[in-house]
Coordinates of C-alpha atoms in Angstrom, one line a residue:
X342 CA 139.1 -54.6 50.4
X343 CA 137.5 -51.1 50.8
X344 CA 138.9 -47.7 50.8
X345 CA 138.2 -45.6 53.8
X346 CA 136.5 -42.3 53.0
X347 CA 138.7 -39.8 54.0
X348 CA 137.8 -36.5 52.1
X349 CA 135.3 -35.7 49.9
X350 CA 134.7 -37.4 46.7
X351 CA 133.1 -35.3 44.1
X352 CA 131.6 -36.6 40.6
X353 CA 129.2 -34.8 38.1
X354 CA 125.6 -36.2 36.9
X355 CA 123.4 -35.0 34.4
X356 CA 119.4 -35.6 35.2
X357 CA 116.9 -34.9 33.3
X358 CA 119.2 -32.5 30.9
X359 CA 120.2 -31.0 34.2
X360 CA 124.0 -30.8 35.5
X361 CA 124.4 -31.7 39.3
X362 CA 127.4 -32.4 41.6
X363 CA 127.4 -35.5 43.7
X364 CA 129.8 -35.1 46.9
X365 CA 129.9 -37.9 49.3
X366 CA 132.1 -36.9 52.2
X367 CA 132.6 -38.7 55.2
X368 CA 129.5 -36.4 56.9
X369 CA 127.1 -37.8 54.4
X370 CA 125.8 -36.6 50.2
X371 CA 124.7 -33.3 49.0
X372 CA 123.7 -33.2 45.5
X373 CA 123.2 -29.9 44.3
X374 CA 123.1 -28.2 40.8
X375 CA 126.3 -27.4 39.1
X376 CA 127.8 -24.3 40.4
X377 CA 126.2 -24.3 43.0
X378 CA 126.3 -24.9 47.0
X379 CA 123.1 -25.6 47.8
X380 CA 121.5 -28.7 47.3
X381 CA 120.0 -31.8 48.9
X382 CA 121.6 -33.0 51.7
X383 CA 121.6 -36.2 53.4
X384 CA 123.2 -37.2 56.5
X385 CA 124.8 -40.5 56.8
X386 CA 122.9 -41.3 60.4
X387 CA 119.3 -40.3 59.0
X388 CA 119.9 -42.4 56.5
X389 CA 121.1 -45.8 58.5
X390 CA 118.0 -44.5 61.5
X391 CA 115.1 -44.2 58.7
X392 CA 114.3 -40.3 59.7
X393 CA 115.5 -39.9 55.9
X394 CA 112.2 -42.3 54.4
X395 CA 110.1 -39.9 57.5
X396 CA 111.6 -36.4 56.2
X397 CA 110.6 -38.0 51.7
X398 CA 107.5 -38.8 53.3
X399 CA 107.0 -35.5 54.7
X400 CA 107.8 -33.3 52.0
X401 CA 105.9 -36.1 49.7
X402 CA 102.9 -35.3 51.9
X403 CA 103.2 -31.1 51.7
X404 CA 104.2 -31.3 48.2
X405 CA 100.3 -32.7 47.7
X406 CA 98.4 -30.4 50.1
X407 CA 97.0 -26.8 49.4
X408 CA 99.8 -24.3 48.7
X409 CA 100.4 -21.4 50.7
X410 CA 100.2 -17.9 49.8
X411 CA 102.8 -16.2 51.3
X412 CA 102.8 -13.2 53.5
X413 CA 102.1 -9.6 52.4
X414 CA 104.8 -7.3 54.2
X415 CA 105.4 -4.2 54.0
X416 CA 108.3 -2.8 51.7
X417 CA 111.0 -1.3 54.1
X418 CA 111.7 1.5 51.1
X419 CA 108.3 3.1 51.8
X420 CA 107.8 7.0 52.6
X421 CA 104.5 7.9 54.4
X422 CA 101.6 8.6 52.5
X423 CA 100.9 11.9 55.0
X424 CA 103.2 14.2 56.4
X425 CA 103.4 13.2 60.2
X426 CA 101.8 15.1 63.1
X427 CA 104.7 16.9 64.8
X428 CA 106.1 18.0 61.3
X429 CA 102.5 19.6 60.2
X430 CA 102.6 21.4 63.4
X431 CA 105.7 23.1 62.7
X432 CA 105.1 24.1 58.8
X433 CA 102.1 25.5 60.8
X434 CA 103.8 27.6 62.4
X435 CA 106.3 28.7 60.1
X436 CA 103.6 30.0 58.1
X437 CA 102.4 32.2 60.7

């Protein structure tokens, strides 16, 4: 006989000389490094529906294609390079 799952089951796995935390919950598994919360996630319904094998083949498919560079923005931090046109006008005229 089988246990329901109920709450979420936790165990530790080492790949690759790496430490990651497998939690299967009733939702579905995340395995994500140790100490961390992030991870890979997989729902139990993608995975009994097959969009899981469409999302692997999907990222399998990007992972070969050209990388992109991402894009240049400017730093919020940043002080004008020239003094602007209202405040020339007025050190203008304070030098008068």
């Amino acid at each position: 006989m089988t246990t329901k799952l109920d709450s979420p089951l936790k165990r530790e796995l080492s790949l690759q000389g790496k430490l990651y935390t497998l939690t299967i919950s009733p939702k579905g598994l995340n395995l994500a490094p140790k100490g961390r919360r992030k991870g890979y996630e997989l729902a139990w319904i993608d995975l009994v529906s097959g969009d899981a094998a469409l999302a692997t083949a999907l990222n399998a498919s990007l992972a070969r294609g050209p990388k992109l560079e991402p894009v240049q923005t400017k730093p919020r931090n940043v002080k004008p390079a020239a003094p602007s046109a209202k405040r020339t006008r007025q050190m203008r005229r304070k030098s008068r």
